[in-house]
């Protein structure tokens, strides 16, 4: 069923439903960019106004002027016919020919005969042919033949008299408003100039908005803001740019303060743990102290995990990373775990990310798959705007009802699997945090291999 038939069916059943379908279709056809929409706001009213003006002009002025000119030419021809039929003339009608040429600006000749040429094909759009024919029928009421086709400056008219044919040659501009196109050309030309000026003006107004959007997108991906960015353009755009700069400075200042605080906490806690290790070492290798030593090691591992999650890798700069090198590193890890590993790369091998953070993101996901599954497949798809990495395994998977919860910090599964080797419940939380710092996301679903599918999708 076509869109038109569906729209017509909806109109017959429920006008409101048909109108909603039409407006939805119209929204899909409209451009989404601010620059294109702004141009439409300027161009569409101008085009509609020109269409209305052109229609009114064609309907009123052009047709009326052409009708009056054709009426005058036809009246002159009718007068010549009356002279020929009323007053005796010489054989070649020299006197009437002279009067027509000098006074009426018509070239005439009278020929013997009673047969007119066959009618010529009518042009698709020729107002002169239509109006002039109507005037001849109305004023002269005799059989006639007319030739107005082509770009010739002369119009030929043949009229059948009693036993002869009157041939009349008139200039086209005598019966037709031939200079009317100049008005249309001026109207269209002026509109094109105005549209060009509007385009140049809009480019200058839209450019600061695009720069602000690019700066916000770069900041959302964890990249450095372009150094050339500065609030420009209209007052509203300047205020938005200034507000974004202040927001970015507050966020960066907060991150720096948090990083400094975590560095101090890390130093203090590690000092205490080092003391515990030293005291346990001095106490000797006693069986009753082995559990305490294991607890100290677990505490240190958990502390590193907490600090890594809280600190993140926001301070790392964006750089180049080769997907093939990352896959090779994961393949070596799979060999150490004695797991079946396969991979595929579709697209450009080189990507622009924060290398250490992104390597940790993919490494956490794949390490978890290697820990709980026997077969792991990694596929990387590098497209023009997005990088998608899919990790499939045949492990126990994660129940669907807790797939949203596993992204929460410190959430741990009592069964099946856990993404964090230390058991702190931070594996997926760290992975999601790194993906979102790149402007992407991490999602979980069922794998064709029977286990879990982890999809990492980040913009590039």
XYZ file of C-alpha atoms in Angstrom:
460
model
C 0.000 0.000 0.000
C 1.372 3.386 -1.024
C 1.625 6.323 1.331
C -1.076 8.181 -0.605
C -3.547 5.280 -0.433
C -2.843 4.819 3.269
C -3.325 8.550 3.828
C -6.601 8.510 1.868
C -7.835 5.485 3.805
C -7.053 7.196 7.109
C -8.820 10.374 5.979
C -11.956 8.378 5.172
C -11.881 6.545 8.493
C -10.570 9.178 10.839
C -9.449 12.615 9.598
C -7.276 13.165 12.644
C -5.348 9.919 12.060
C -4.759 10.809 8.406
C -3.525 14.262 9.328
C -1.135 12.786 11.906
C 0.236 10.385 9.314
C 0.742 13.225 6.850
C 2.483 15.475 9.381
C 4.714 12.570 10.453
C 5.676 11.927 6.836
C 6.310 15.646 6.329
C 8.595 15.779 9.371
C 10.643 12.906 7.972
C 11.059 14.762 4.680
C 12.166 18.026 6.256
C 15.880 18.619 6.867
C 17.112 18.263 10.437
C 19.982 20.755 10.399
C 19.531 24.280 11.721
C 21.212 25.792 8.653
C 18.923 23.991 6.197
C 15.815 24.784 8.221
C 16.769 28.454 8.460
C 17.182 28.580 4.692
C 13.763 27.010 4.239
C 12.228 29.608 6.552
C 13.618 32.324 4.261
C 13.250 30.664 0.866
C 9.769 29.102 1.147
C 7.887 32.355 1.911
C 9.815 34.089 -0.889
C 8.976 31.325 -3.363
C 5.299 31.332 -2.336
C 5.147 35.115 -2.644
C 6.718 34.992 -6.109
C 4.319 32.254 -7.175
C 1.323 34.308 -6.075
C 2.666 37.488 -7.697
C 3.484 35.648 -10.918
C 0.046 34.025 -11.019
C -1.755 37.303 -10.425
C 0.463 39.046 -12.953
C -0.062 36.344 -15.560
C -3.786 36.198 -14.901
C -4.438 39.922 -14.779
C -1.764 42.000 -16.422
C -0.130 39.809 -19.047
C -3.347 38.290 -20.336
C -5.200 41.604 -20.270
C -2.504 43.483 -22.177
C -2.185 40.714 -24.750
C -5.946 40.625 -25.202
C -6.140 44.364 -25.827
C -3.247 44.282 -28.307
C -4.747 41.338 -30.173
C -8.095 43.094 -30.188
C -6.533 46.170 -31.800
C -4.747 44.140 -34.487
C -7.901 42.200 -35.262
C -9.877 45.446 -35.497
C -7.379 46.769 -38.039
C -7.668 43.598 -40.092
C -11.449 43.833 -39.958
C -11.242 47.414 -41.236
C -9.029 46.333 -44.143
C -11.552 43.622 -45.066
C -14.353 46.197 -45.030
C -12.339 48.459 -47.370
C -11.696 45.589 -49.768
C -15.363 44.601 -49.892
C -16.916 48.097 -49.858
C -14.833 50.183 -52.260
C -13.640 49.241 -55.745
C -9.922 48.701 -55.957
C -7.286 48.218 -58.564
C -6.121 44.731 -59.382
C -3.187 44.633 -56.963
C -4.870 46.553 -54.090
C -1.940 48.942 -54.007
C -3.742 51.738 -52.189
C -5.033 49.509 -49.375
C -1.627 47.869 -49.102
C -0.036 51.303 -48.738
C -2.513 52.428 -46.058
C -2.041 49.176 -44.116
C 1.719 49.522 -44.259
C 1.995 53.221 -43.446
C -0.917 53.761 -41.072
C -1.488 50.345 -39.478
C 2.029 48.877 -39.696
C 0.652 45.733 -41.345
C 1.987 43.992 -44.452
C -0.896 42.627 -46.498
C -1.431 40.891 -49.794
C -4.561 39.614 -51.563
C -4.209 36.318 -53.400
C -6.635 34.379 -55.518
C -7.800 31.099 -54.095
C -10.261 29.474 -51.730
C -8.113 26.985 -49.827
C -6.376 27.656 -46.555
C -3.349 25.650 -45.390
C -4.009 22.802 -42.932
C -4.087 23.882 -39.289
C -0.734 23.852 -37.567
C -0.181 22.049 -34.283
C -0.987 24.215 -31.292
C 1.858 25.035 -28.898
C 1.644 23.722 -25.359
C 1.651 27.189 -23.874
C 1.026 30.182 -26.142
C -1.324 32.823 -24.888
C -1.018 34.750 -28.147
C -2.388 31.915 -30.295
C -5.366 31.437 -28.008
C -6.356 35.086 -27.556
C -5.723 36.163 -31.157
C -7.807 33.260 -32.479
C -10.666 34.182 -30.151
C -10.615 37.804 -31.358
C -10.630 36.799 -35.028
C -13.605 34.519 -34.432
C -15.429 37.241 -32.501
C -14.770 40.229 -34.814
C -14.260 38.837 -38.307
C -16.302 35.601 -38.296
C -14.601 34.120 -41.343
C -12.445 31.035 -41.876
C -8.841 31.785 -41.018
C -5.397 30.265 -40.589
C -2.868 31.586 -38.106
C 0.823 30.955 -37.475
C 2.224 32.107 -34.110
C 4.563 29.167 -33.481
C 8.285 29.656 -33.072
C 10.531 32.522 -32.109
C 9.792 34.608 -35.214
C 9.077 38.294 -34.680
C 6.249 38.158 -37.283
C 2.756 36.691 -36.948
C 1.059 35.492 -40.155
C -2.721 35.522 -40.505
C -4.683 34.257 -43.527
C -8.397 35.000 -43.857
C -10.650 33.455 -46.498
C -12.791 36.001 -48.324
C -15.322 35.222 -51.091
C -12.934 34.053 -53.799
C -9.585 35.222 -52.481
C -7.316 35.016 -49.450
C -6.087 37.979 -47.423
C -2.578 37.444 -46.033
C -1.558 39.700 -43.160
C 1.882 39.955 -41.560
C 2.062 41.754 -38.202
C 4.855 42.202 -35.751
C 4.510 39.883 -32.778
C 4.774 42.725 -30.280
C 1.751 44.409 -31.934
C -0.511 41.612 -30.666
C 1.470 40.275 -27.721
C 3.008 41.727 -24.546
C 6.439 40.425 -25.497
C 8.419 42.373 -22.880
C 6.550 40.873 -19.947
C 9.322 38.343 -19.320
C 11.572 41.223 -18.298
C 9.442 41.714 -15.191
C 9.670 38.026 -14.356
C 13.431 38.029 -14.893
C 13.848 41.026 -12.637
C 11.685 39.420 -9.972
C 13.561 36.113 -10.093
C 16.942 37.813 -10.309
C 16.241 40.042 -7.318
C 15.068 37.018 -5.341
C 18.252 35.107 -6.157
C 20.353 38.039 -4.982
C 18.369 38.240 -1.738
C 18.695 34.485 -1.217
C 22.459 34.704 -1.780
C 22.724 37.493 0.789
C 20.608 35.445 3.206
C 22.837 32.393 2.737
C 25.981 34.408 3.449
C 24.396 35.988 6.503
C 23.090 32.673 7.809
C 26.475 31.005 7.393
C 27.959 33.642 9.653
C 25.204 33.155 12.218
C 25.196 29.344 12.149
C 28.987 28.940 12.304
C 29.247 29.907 16.028
C 26.457 27.456 16.864
C 28.249 24.663 14.992
C 31.499 25.534 16.794
C 29.689 25.374 20.144
C 28.178 21.995 19.236
C 31.595 20.672 18.182
C 33.197 21.907 21.409
C 30.435 20.309 23.505
C 30.757 17.038 21.576
C 34.538 16.996 22.033
C 34.185 17.678 25.743
C 31.564 14.921 26.039
C 34.007 12.471 24.434
C 36.726 13.458 26.876
C 38.732 15.267 24.196
C 40.307 18.675 24.510
C 38.188 21.573 23.413
C 39.422 23.279 20.218
C 41.752 26.141 21.078
C 40.119 28.363 18.471
C 36.729 28.153 20.185
C 35.475 31.485 21.544
C 31.947 32.843 22.078
C 30.884 34.582 18.861
C 27.767 35.464 16.951
C 24.482 36.799 18.327
C 24.075 37.684 21.997
C 22.148 34.482 22.750
C 24.829 32.327 21.126
C 27.558 34.216 22.988
C 25.804 33.644 26.305
C 25.422 29.936 25.537
C 29.124 29.661 24.615
C 30.209 31.517 27.743
C 27.966 29.309 29.909
C 29.515 26.209 28.333
C 33.056 27.454 29.012
C 32.201 28.184 32.656
C 30.553 24.780 33.021
C 33.590 23.032 31.552
C 35.915 24.906 33.909
C 33.789 23.941 36.934
C 33.743 20.291 35.893
C 37.481 20.200 35.268
C 38.146 21.948 38.578
C 35.948 19.423 40.366
C 37.751 16.540 38.677
C 41.128 17.980 39.667
C 39.995 18.376 43.274
C 38.672 14.821 43.376
C 41.859 13.461 41.827
C 43.998 15.326 44.363
C 41.855 14.044 47.221
C 42.016 10.471 45.957
C 45.771 10.732 45.557
C 46.095 11.740 49.210
C 43.733 8.990 50.378
C 45.571 6.444 48.277
C 48.924 7.498 49.730
C 47.672 7.307 53.352
C 45.950 3.931 52.957
C 48.860 2.407 51.096
C 51.182 3.553 53.915
C 49.028 1.751 56.478
C 48.858 -1.389 54.347
C 52.629 -1.291 53.906
C 52.996 -1.179 57.705
C 50.694 -4.194 58.017
C 52.788 -6.101 55.481
C 56.020 -5.156 57.276
C 54.676 -6.212 60.673
C 53.455 -9.523 59.241
C 56.870 -10.090 57.650
C 58.626 -9.383 60.952
C 56.235 -11.665 62.810
C 57.475 -14.604 60.775
C 55.813 -17.321 58.785
C 53.236 -18.413 61.329
C 50.159 -20.402 60.282
C 47.806 -18.202 62.265
C 49.029 -15.102 60.371
C 48.548 -16.484 56.858
C 44.866 -15.494 56.777
C 45.730 -11.988 57.898
C 48.295 -11.668 55.111
C 45.703 -12.776 52.577
C 43.280 -10.161 53.933
C 45.902 -7.437 53.544
C 46.465 -8.410 49.915
C 42.698 -8.412 49.272
C 42.401 -5.004 50.884
C 45.129 -3.627 48.657
C 43.508 -5.105 45.534
C 40.123 -3.733 46.510
C 41.633 -0.320 47.240
C 43.216 -0.200 43.791
C 39.872 -1.113 42.237
C 37.985 1.579 44.145
C 40.539 4.228 43.272
C 40.572 3.229 39.616
C 36.791 3.502 39.443
C 36.651 6.844 41.258
C 39.624 8.340 39.404
C 38.856 6.970 35.958
C 41.088 7.907 33.034
C 39.718 11.367 32.292
C 43.164 12.914 32.571
C 44.489 10.832 29.653
C 44.768 12.576 26.296
C 43.194 11.256 23.123
C 45.594 9.364 20.902
C 45.818 6.715 18.199
C 45.178 3.057 18.929
C 45.429 0.159 16.507
C 42.652 -2.373 16.811
C 44.945 -5.130 15.566
C 47.385 -4.497 18.449
C 44.518 -4.615 20.923
C 43.208 -7.875 19.431
C 46.706 -9.413 19.539
C 46.977 -8.562 23.235
C 43.603 -10.172 23.906
C 44.620 -13.245 21.891
C 47.730 -13.727 24.048
C 45.582 -13.506 27.161
C 43.251 -16.148 25.717
C 46.239 -18.479 25.146
C 47.276 -18.078 28.783
C 43.757 -19.064 29.885
C 43.707 -21.890 27.299
C 40.499 -20.623 25.720
C 39.328 -20.690 22.099
C 39.576 -17.166 20.728
C 38.606 -15.680 17.350
C 38.335 -12.141 16.080
C 37.399 -10.004 13.079
C 38.035 -6.361 12.170
C 35.779 -4.579 9.683
C 36.928 -1.103 8.681
C 39.921 1.102 9.421
C 42.407 -0.419 11.863
C 43.360 2.894 13.496
C 41.040 4.700 15.917
C 41.227 7.898 17.974
C 40.453 7.166 21.646
C 42.138 7.425 25.028
C 44.394 4.389 24.484
C 44.933 3.179 28.060
C 41.319 3.695 29.122
C 39.897 2.069 26.010
C 42.307 -0.866 26.291
C 41.184 -1.346 29.877
C 37.529 -1.161 28.824
C 37.835 -3.903 26.212
C 40.295 -5.860 28.342
C 37.904 -6.011 31.309
C 35.073 -7.294 29.148
C 37.172 -9.886 27.316
C 38.972 -11.020 30.514
C 35.609 -11.668 32.122
C 34.494 -13.659 29.063
C 37.704 -15.708 29.177
C 37.181 -16.360 32.890
C 33.675 -17.770 32.556
C 33.551 -19.170 28.994
C 35.475 -21.596 26.830
C 34.947 -19.847 23.510
C 35.175 -16.119 22.909
C 34.673 -14.171 19.674
C 35.522 -10.456 19.311
C 34.332 -8.427 16.311
C 35.241 -4.765 15.712
C 33.256 -2.688 13.201
C 34.772 0.705 12.414
C 32.354 2.906 10.480
C 32.434 6.575 9.554
C 30.867 7.783 12.801
C 30.813 4.843 15.210
C 33.096 2.098 16.472
C 31.290 -1.025 17.608
C 33.031 -3.886 19.416
C 30.996 -7.042 20.026
C 32.219 -9.679 22.486
C 30.384 -13.038 22.309
C 31.010 -16.041 24.543
C 29.443 -19.390 25.465
C 29.544 -18.846 29.240
C 26.692 -18.862 31.749
C 25.657 -15.322 30.853
C 23.878 -12.794 33.064
C 20.141 -13.092 33.835
C 18.090 -10.555 31.902
C 16.380 -9.201 35.011
C 19.694 -8.018 36.521
C 21.436 -6.701 33.406
C 20.683 -3.126 34.398
C 21.792 -3.686 37.991
C 25.234 -5.007 37.090
C 26.202 -1.560 35.876
C 25.758 -0.162 39.382
C 28.961 0.165 41.459
C 29.577 -2.579 44.052
C 26.776 -4.764 42.678
C 27.876 -8.403 42.617
C 26.179 -11.511 41.356
C 25.966 -14.402 43.763
C 26.036 -16.833 40.861
C 26.834 -17.064 37.165
C 29.528 -14.469 36.582
C 31.083 -11.189 37.697
C 33.109 -8.801 35.591
C 35.555 -7.855 38.370
C 38.294 -10.291 39.259
C 38.661 -8.864 42.749
C 34.990 -9.359 43.511
C 34.350 -5.697 44.287
C 31.479 -5.412 41.825
C 33.118 -2.628 39.831
C 33.904 -4.388 36.550
C 30.922 -3.324 34.476
C 30.669 -0.007 36.287
C 34.249 0.830 35.273
C 33.618 -0.363 31.709
C 30.459 1.726 31.385
C 32.177 4.762 32.921
C 35.023 4.587 30.383
C 32.609 4.057 27.471
C 30.471 7.033 28.493
C 33.555 9.206 28.962
C 34.154 8.521 25.246
C 30.547 9.500 24.465
C 29.433 5.876 23.970
C 27.690 3.091 25.851
C 27.870 -0.581 26.842
C 24.873 -2.907 26.453
C 24.248 -6.562 27.312
C 22.227 -9.113 25.373
C 22.074 -12.809 24.553
C 24.890 -14.185 22.432
C 24.444 -16.503 19.440
C 27.092 -18.704 21.106
C 24.741 -19.292 24.004
C 26.315 -16.982 26.575
C 26.530 -13.227 26.933
C 26.983 -10.612 24.241
C 28.611 -7.342 25.327
C 28.305 -4.507 22.794
C 30.641 -1.530 23.154
C 29.662 1.419 20.941
C 31.582 4.719 20.936
C 31.673 7.606 18.438
C 34.838 8.161 16.441
